[in-house]
CSV table of C-alpha atoms in Angstrom, one decimal:
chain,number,residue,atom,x,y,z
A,1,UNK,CA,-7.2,-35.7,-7.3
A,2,UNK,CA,-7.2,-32.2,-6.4
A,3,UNK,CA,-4.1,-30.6,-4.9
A,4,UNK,CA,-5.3,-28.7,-2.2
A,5,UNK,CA,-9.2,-28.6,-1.0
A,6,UNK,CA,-10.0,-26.2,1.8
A,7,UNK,CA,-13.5,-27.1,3.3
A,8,UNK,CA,-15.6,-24.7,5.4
A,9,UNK,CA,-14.9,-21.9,4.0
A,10,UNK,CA,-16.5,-17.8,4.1
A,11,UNK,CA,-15.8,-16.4,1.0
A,12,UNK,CA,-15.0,-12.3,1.2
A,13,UNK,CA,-18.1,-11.1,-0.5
A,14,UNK,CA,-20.3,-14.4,-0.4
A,15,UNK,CA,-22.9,-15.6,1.5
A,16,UNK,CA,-22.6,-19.1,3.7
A,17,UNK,CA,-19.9,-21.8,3.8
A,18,UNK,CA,-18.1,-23.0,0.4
A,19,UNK,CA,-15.3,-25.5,-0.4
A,20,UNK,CA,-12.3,-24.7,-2.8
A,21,UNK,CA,-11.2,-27.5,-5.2
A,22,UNK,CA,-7.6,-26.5,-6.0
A,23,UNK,CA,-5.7,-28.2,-8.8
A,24,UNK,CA,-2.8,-27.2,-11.0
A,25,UNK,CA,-2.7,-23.3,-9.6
A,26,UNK,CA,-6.1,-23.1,-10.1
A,27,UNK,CA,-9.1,-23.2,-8.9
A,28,UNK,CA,-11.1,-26.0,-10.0
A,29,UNK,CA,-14.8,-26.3,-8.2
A,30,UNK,CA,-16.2,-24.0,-6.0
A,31,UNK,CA,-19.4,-25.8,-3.9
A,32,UNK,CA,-21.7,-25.3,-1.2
A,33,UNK,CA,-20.3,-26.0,1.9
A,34,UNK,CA,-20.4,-30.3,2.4
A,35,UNK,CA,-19.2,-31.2,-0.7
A,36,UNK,CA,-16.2,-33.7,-0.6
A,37,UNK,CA,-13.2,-34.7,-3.0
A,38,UNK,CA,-10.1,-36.5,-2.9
A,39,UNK,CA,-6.9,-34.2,-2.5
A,40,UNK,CA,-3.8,-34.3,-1.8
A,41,UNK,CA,-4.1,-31.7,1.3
A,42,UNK,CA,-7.4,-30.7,2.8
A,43,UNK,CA,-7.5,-27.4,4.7
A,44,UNK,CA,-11.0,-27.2,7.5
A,45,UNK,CA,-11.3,-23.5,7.7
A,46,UNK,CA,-13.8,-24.1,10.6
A,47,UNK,CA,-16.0,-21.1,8.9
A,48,UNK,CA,-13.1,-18.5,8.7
A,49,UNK,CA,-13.2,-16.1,6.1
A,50,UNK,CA,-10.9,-15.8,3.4
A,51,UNK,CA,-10.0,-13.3,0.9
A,52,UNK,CA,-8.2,-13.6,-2.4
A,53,UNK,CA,-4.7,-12.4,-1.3
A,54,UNK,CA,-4.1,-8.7,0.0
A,55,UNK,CA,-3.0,-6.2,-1.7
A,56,UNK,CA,-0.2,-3.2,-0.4
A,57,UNK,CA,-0.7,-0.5,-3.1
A,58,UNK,CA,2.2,1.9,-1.6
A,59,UNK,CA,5.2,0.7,0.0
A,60,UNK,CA,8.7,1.9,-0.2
A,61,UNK,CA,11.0,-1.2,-0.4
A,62,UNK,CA,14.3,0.6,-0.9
A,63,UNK,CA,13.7,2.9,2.4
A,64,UNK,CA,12.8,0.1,4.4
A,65,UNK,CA,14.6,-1.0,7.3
A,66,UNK,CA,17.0,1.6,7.4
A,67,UNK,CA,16.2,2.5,10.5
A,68,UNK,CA,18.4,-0.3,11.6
A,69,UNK,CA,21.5,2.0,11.0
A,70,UNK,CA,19.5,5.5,10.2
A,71,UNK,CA,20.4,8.3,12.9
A,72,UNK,CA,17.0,9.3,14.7
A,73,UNK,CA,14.6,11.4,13.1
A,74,UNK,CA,14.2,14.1,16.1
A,75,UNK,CA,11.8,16.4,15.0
A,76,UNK,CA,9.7,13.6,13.9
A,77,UNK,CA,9.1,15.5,10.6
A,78,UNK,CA,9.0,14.8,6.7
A,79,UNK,CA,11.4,17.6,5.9
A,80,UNK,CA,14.4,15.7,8.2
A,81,UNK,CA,13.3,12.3,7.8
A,82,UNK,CA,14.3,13.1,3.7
A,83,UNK,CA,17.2,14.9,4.9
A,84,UNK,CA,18.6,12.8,7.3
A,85,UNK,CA,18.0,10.1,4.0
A,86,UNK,CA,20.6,12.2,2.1
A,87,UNK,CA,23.8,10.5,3.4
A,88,UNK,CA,22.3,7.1,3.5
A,89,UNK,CA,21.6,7.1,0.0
A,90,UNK,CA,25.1,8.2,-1.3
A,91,UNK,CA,26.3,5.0,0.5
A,92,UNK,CA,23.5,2.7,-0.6
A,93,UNK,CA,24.2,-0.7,-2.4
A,94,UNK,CA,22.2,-2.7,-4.2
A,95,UNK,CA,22.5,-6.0,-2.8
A,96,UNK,CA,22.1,-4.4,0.8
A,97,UNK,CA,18.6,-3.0,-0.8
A,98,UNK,CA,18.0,-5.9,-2.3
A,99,UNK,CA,18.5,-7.6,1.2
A,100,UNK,CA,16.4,-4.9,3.4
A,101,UNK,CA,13.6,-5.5,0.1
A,102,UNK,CA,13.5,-8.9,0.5
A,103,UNK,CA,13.0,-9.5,4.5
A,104,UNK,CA,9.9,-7.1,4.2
A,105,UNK,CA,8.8,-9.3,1.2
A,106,UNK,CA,9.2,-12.3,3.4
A,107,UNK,CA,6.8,-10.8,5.9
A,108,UNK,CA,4.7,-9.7,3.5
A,109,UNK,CA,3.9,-13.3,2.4
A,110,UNK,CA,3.7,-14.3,5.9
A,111,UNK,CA,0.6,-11.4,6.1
A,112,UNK,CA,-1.0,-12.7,3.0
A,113,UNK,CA,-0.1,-9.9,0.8
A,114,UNK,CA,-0.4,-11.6,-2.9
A,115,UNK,CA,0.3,-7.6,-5.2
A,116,UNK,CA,2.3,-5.0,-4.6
A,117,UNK,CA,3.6,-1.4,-5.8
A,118,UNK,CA,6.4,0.0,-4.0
A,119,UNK,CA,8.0,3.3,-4.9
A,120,UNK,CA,11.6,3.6,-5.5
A,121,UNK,CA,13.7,7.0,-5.2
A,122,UNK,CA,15.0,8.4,-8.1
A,123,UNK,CA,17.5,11.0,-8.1
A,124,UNK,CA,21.4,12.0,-8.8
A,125,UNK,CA,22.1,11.2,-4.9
A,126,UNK,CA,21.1,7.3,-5.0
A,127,UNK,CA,21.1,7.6,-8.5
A,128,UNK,CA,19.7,4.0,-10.0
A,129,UNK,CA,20.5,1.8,-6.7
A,130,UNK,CA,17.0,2.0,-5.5
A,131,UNK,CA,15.5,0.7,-8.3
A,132,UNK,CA,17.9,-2.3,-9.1
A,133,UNK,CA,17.9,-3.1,-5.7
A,134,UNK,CA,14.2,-3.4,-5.7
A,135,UNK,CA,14.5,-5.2,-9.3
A,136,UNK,CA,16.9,-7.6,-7.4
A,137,UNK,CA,14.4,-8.9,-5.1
A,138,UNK,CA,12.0,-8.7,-7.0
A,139,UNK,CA,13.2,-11.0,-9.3
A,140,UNK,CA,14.3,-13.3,-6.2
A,141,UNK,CA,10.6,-13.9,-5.2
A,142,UNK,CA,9.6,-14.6,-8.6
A,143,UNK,CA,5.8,-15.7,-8.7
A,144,UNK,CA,5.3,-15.6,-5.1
A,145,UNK,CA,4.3,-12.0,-5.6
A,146,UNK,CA,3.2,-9.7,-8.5
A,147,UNK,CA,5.2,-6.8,-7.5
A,148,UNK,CA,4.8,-3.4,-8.9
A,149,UNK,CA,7.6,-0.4,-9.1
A,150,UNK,CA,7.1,3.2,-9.1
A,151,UNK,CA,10.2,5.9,-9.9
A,152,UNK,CA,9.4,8.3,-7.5
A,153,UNK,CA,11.4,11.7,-7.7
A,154,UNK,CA,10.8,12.7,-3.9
A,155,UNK,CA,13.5,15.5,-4.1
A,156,UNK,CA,11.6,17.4,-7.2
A,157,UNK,CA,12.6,17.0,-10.8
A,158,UNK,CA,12.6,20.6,-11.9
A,159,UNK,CA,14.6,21.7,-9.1
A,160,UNK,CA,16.5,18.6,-9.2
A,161,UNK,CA,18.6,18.7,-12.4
A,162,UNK,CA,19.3,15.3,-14.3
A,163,UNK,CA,16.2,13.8,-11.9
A,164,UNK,CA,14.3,13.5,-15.3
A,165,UNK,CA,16.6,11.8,-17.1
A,166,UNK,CA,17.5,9.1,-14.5
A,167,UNK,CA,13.5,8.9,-14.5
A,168,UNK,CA,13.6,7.6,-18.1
A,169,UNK,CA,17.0,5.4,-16.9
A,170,UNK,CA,15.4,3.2,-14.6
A,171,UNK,CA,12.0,2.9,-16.9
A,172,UNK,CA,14.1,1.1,-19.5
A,173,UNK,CA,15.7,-1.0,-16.2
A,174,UNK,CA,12.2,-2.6,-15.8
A,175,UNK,CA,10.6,-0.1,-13.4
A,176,UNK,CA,6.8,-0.1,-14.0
A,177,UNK,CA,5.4,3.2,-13.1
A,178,UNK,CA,5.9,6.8,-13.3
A,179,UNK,CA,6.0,8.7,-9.9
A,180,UNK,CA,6.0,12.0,-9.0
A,181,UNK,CA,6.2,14.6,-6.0
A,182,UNK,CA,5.1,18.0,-7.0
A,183,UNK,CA,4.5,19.6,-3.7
A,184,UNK,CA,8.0,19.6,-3.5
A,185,UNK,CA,9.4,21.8,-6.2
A,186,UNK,CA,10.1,25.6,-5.5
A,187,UNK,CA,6.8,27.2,-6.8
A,188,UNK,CA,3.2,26.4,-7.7
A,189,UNK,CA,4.4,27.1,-11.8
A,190,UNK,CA,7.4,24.4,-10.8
A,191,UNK,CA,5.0,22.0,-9.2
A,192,UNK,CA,2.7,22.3,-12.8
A,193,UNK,CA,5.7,21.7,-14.7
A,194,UNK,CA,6.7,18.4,-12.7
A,195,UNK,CA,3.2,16.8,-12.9
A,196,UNK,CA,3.6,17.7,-16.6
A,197,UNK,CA,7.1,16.0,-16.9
A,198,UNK,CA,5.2,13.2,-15.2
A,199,UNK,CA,2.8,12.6,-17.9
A,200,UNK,CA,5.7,13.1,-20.7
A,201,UNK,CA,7.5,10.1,-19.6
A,202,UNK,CA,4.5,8.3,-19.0
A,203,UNK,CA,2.9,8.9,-22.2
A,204,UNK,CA,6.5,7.6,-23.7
A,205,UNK,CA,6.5,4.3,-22.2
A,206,UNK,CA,2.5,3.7,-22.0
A,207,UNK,CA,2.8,3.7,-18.3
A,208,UNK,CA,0.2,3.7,-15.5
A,209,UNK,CA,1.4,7.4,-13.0
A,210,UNK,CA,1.4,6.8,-9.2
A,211,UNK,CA,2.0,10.3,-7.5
A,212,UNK,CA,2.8,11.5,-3.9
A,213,UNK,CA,0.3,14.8,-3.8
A,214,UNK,CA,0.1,17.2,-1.3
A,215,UNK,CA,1.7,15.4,1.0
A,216,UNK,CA,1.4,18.3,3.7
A,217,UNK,CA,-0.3,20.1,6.1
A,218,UNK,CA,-0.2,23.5,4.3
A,219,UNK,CA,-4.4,23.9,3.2
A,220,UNK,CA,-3.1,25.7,0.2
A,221,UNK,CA,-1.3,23.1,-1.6
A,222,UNK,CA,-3.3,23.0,-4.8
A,223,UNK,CA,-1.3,20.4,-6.7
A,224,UNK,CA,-4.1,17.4,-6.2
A,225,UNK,CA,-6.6,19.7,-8.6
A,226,UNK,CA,-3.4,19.9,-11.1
A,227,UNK,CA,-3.3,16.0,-11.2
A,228,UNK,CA,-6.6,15.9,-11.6
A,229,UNK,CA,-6.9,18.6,-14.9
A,230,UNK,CA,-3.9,17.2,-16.2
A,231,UNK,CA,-5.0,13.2,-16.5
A,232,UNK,CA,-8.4,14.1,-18.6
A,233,UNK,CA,-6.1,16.4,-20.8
A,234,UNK,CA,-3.6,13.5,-21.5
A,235,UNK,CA,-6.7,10.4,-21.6
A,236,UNK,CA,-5.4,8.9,-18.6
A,237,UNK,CA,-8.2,8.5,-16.8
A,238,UNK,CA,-8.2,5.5,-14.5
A,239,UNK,CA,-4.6,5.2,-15.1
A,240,UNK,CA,-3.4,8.0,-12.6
A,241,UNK,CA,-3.1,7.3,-8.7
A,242,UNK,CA,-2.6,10.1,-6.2
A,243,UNK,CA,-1.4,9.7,-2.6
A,244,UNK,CA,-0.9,10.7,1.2
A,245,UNK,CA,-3.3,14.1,-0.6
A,246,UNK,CA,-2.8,15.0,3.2
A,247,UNK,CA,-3.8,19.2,2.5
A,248,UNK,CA,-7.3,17.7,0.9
A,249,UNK,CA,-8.1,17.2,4.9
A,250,UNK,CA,-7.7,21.0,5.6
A,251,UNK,CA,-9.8,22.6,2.8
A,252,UNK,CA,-12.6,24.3,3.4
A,253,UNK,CA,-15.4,22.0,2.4
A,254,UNK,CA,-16.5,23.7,-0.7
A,255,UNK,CA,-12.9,23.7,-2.5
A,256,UNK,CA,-12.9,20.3,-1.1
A,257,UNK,CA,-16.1,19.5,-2.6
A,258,UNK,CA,-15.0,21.1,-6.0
A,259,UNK,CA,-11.4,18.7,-5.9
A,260,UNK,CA,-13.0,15.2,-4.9
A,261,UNK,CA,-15.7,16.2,-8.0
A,262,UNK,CA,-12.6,16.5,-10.4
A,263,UNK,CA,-11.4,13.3,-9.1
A,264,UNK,CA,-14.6,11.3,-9.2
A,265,UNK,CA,-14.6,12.9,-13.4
A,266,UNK,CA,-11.2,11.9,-14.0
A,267,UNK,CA,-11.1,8.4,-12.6
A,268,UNK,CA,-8.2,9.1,-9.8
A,269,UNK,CA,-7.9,6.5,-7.5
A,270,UNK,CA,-6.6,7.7,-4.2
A,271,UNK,CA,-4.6,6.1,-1.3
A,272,UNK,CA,-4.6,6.7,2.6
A,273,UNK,CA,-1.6,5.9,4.3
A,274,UNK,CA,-3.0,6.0,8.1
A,275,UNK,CA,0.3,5.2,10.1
A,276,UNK,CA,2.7,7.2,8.2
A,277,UNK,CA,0.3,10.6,7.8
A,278,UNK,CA,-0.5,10.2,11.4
A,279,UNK,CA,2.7,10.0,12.7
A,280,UNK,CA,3.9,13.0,11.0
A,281,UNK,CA,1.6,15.3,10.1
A,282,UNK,CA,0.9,17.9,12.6
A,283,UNK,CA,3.6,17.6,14.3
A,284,UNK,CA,4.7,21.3,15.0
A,285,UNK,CA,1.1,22.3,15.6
A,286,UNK,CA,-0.1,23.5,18.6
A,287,UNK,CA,-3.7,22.1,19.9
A,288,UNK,CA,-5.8,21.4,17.5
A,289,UNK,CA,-3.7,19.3,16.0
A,290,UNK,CA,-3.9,18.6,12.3
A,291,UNK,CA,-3.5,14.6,11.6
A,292,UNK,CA,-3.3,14.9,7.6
A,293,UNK,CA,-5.4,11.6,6.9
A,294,UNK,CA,-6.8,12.1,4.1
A,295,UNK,CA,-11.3,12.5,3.4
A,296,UNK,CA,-11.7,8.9,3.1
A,297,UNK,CA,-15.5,8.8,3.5
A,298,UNK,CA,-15.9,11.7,1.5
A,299,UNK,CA,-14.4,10.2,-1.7
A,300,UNK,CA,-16.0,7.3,-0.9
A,301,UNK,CA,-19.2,8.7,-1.0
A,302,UNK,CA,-18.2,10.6,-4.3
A,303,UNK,CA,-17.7,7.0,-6.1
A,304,UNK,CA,-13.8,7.9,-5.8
A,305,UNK,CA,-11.8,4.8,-5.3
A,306,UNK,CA,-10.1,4.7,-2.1
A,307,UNK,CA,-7.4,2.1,-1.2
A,308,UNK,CA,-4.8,1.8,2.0
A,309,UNK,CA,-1.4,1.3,2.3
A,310,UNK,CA,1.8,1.0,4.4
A,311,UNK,CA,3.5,3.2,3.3
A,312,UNK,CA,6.7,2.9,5.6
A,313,UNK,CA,8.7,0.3,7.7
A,314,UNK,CA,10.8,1.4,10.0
A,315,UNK,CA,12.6,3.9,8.3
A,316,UNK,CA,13.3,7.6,9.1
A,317,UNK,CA,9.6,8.5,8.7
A,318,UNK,CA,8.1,6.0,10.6
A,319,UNK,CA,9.4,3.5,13.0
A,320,UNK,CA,6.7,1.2,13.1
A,321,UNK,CA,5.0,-1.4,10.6
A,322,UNK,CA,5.1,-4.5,9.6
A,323,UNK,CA,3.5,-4.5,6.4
A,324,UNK,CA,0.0,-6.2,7.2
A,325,UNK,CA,-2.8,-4.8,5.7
A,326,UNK,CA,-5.4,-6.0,8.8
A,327,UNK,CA,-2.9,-3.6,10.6
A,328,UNK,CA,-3.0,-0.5,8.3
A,329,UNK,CA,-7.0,-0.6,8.2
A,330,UNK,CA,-7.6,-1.1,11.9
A,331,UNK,CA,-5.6,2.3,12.4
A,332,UNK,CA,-8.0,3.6,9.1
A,333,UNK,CA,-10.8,2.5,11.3
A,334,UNK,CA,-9.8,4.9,13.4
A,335,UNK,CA,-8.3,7.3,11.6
A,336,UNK,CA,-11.5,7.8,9.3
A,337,UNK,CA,-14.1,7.2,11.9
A,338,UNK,CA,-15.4,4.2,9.9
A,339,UNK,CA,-17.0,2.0,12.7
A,340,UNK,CA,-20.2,1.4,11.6
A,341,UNK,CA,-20.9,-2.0,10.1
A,342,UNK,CA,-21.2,-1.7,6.6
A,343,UNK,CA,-17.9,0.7,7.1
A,344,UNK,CA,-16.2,-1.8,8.3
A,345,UNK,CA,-16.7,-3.9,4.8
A,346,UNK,CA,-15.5,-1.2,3.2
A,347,UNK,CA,-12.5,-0.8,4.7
A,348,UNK,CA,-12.1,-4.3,3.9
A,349,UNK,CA,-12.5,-3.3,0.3
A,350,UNK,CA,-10.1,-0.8,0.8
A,351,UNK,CA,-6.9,-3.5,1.6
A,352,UNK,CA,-8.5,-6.6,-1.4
A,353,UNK,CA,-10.5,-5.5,-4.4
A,354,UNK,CA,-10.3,-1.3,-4.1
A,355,UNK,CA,-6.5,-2.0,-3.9
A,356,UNK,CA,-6.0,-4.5,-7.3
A,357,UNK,CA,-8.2,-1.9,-8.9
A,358,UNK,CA,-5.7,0.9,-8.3
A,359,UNK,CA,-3.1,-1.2,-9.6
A,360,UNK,CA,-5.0,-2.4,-12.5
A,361,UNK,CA,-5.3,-5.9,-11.8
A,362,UNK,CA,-7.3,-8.4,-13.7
A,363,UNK,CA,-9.3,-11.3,-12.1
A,364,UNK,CA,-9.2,-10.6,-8.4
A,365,UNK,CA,-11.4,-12.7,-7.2
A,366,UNK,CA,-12.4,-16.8,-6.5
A,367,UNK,CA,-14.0,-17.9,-9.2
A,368,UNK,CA,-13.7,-21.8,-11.2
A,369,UNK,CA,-10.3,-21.5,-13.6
A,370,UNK,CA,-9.2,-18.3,-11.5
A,371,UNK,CA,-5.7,-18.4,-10.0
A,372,UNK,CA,-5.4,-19.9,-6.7
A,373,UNK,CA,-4.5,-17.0,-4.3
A,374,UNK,CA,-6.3,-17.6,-1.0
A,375,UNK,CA,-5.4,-16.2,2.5
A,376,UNK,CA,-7.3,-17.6,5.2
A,377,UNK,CA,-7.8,-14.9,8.2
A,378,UNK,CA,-8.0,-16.4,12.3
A,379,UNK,CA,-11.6,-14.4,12.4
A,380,UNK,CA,-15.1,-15.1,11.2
A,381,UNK,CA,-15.9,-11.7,9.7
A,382,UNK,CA,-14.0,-8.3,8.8
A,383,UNK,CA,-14.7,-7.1,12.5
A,384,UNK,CA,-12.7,-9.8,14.0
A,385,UNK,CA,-9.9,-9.6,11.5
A,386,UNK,CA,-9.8,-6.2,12.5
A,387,UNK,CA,-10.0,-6.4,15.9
A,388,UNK,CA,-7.9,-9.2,16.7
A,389,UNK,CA,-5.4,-9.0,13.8
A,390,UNK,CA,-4.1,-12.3,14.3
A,391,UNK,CA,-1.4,-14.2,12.2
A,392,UNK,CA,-2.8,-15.8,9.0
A,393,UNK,CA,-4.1,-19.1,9.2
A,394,UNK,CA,-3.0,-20.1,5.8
A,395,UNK,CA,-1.6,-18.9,3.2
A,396,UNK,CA,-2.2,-19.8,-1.1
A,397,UNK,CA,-0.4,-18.6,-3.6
A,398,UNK,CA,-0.8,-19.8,-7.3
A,399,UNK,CA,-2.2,-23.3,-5.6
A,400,UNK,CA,0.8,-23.7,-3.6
A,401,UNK,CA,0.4,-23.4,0.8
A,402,UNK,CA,3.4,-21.4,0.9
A,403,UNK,CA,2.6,-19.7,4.6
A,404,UNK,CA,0.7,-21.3,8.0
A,405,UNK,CA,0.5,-20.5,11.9
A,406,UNK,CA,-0.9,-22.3,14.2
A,407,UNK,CA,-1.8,-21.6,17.8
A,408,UNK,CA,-1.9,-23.4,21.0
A,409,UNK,CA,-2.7,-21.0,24.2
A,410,UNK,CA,-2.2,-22.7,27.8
A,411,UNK,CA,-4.7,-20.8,30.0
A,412,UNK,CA,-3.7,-21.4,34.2
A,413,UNK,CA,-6.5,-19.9,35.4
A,414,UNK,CA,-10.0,-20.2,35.4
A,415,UNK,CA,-12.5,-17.3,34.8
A,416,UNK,CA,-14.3,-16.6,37.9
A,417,UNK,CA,-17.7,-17.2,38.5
A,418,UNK,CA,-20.0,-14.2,39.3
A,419,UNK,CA,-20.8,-13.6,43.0
């Protein structure tokens, strides 16, 4: 008997209707729509689509929710949202991260998020905290999601003396993946040096690099070409991910051109992070206003792979999110001007299988012996999961229903008939 069959069912990427055998964590028969087996649950997706499990490439656990107790960011900026960050971190705990981590994790199920890499701060003000707090709940959600951490030096490592050595601390502690922040070091030669640093450390513990770059609006931030020369010098192509690259939106087009090239030759996957860059960048411009969302269709067009990601939740950089990816690519939608049809998949792509290849995931798909991740949307097609961005429907993880909504709506009224 299987454990859990879900019958009707449009497969992300697939033509027509399928059922899903499910049976020990795994899946067990994939069929054309009609096919019937004894199980133990059986799930009618009515023709919804489905997706293996989202994935949130760039998160920051530790930061989130502090807005809860985080004076108000009033310039709306980058610059104070790290300052004001300052005094929170010397009074961070780890079981209050841990505790923030965890309820964002819990709503991250909820959304059907399945992986996720979230960066951690690293410096002498919070010192380790972040990163055992985010260990902590990590370890608390055990397999219910394949989380990822990043050490992420956001207040510089060169001009942020023992930054580098608390970087190698918290890789022994279990932290997965070397970050780095190179705008933000006091010259262009300091800003080499950090990315170099960077690769030291991740050369020394055969880690995957994850880098904020450029996050700015300044056009001639030039650390994203740096990244680029610097993984096909070390072999680390398809190993290196850059992100927020706001500046890349205000080059002229044929530097532009000339960076998204280096990219495309050294395997750099990139990552937009809509609701942040929008909220922030620009904000001390007069009309026309700068937005900082990265050239999205432009790398995509340049065989560049492009994912999206949250970024923040409600912290003193942004005071929205709720960590859903339908959410974060309905405002890259937008952002990126990708309405057309066959944008619209894409952007799909962008939140499922361009996401778990930025992180390096293996078998991220629904396939006979695969792992049984399955998120069932409320919509038909990626335009109505879009639009409508409706709670899950259900929830798989590892063969398990572990998340469902259902809906009942009362109308008291009737629509009116034309005159």
């Amino acid at each position: 008997m299987l454990d859990i069959l879900v019958k009707n069912v449009a497969l992300w990427g697939s033509e027509g209707l399928c059922d899903l055998g499910i049976a020990n964590g795994r899946f067990v028969s994939v069929s054309p729509g009609g096919a019937s087996s004894a199980a133990a649950l059986t799930l009618d997706a009515e023709g919804r689509m489905a997706v293996p499990g989202f994935v949130e490439p760039h998160i920051h656990l530790d930061k989130a929710l502090i807005s809860e107790r985080a004076p108000v960011n009033r310039s709306g900026t980058l610059t104070e949202a790290i300052e004001i960050l300052w005094e929170l971190k010397r009074n961070y705990t780890v079981d209050e991260i841990a505790d923030r981590a965890s309820r964002v994790l819990a709503r991250a199920l909820e959304n059907g998020v399945s992986r996720l890499r979230s960066h951690v701060d690293v410096d002498p003000i919070g010192g380790t905290r972040p990163a055992e707090g985010v260990i902590r709940a990590r370890e608390r959600f055990g397999d219910l999601i394949d989380i990822q951490i990043v050490a992420f030096p956001q207040e510089g490592i060169v001009k942020s003396p023992g930054t580098e050595a608390l970087m190698r601390e918290v890789m022994k502690l279990g932290v997965d993946v070397v970050g780095g922040m190179p705008f933000n070091e006091a010259s262009p030669q300091d800003s080499r040096r950090h990315i170099e640093i960077v690769f030291d450390i991740a050369r020394e513990f055969d880690a995957d690099i994850d880098m904020h770059v450029d996050e700015t609006d300044d056009p001639a931030a030039r650390t994203l070409e740096v990244v680029a020369e610097l993984t096909i010098a070390n072999g680390w192509q398809g190993r290196v991910t850059a992100g927020h690259t706001c500046a890349l939106a205000g080059y002229p087009r044929d530097y532009a051109d000339h960076v998204i090239g280096r990219l495309h030759a050294a395997n750099v996957n990139m990552i937009a992070n809509p609701a942040t860059n929008l909220m922030l960048q620009g904000r001390l411009d007069d009309y026309p206003k700068r937005r900082g969302v990265t050239q999205v269709k432009e790398l995509l067009a340049a065989g560049v792979n492009v994912a999206c990601g949250q970024d923040c939740v409600h912290d003193t950089f942004y005071p929205f999110g709720q960590n859903d990816p339908l959410e974060i690519a309905f405002l890259l939608c937008h952002a990126s001007h990708m309405s057309q049809p066959a944008e619209i998949l894409t952007v799909m792509d962008m939140v499922t299988g361009n996401g778990a290849k930025a992180l390096r995931l293996p078998d991220f798909r629904v396939a006979v012996g695969g792992v049984a991740d399955l998120v069932v949307l409320d919509a038909h097609d990626a335009r109505g999961a879009f639009a409508t961005r409706r709670p899950r429907r259900w929830v798989i993880r590892k063969g398990k229903l572990i998340a469902e909504t259902q809906f009942e709506t009362r109308r008291y009224f009737d629509i009116p008939a034309a005159r």
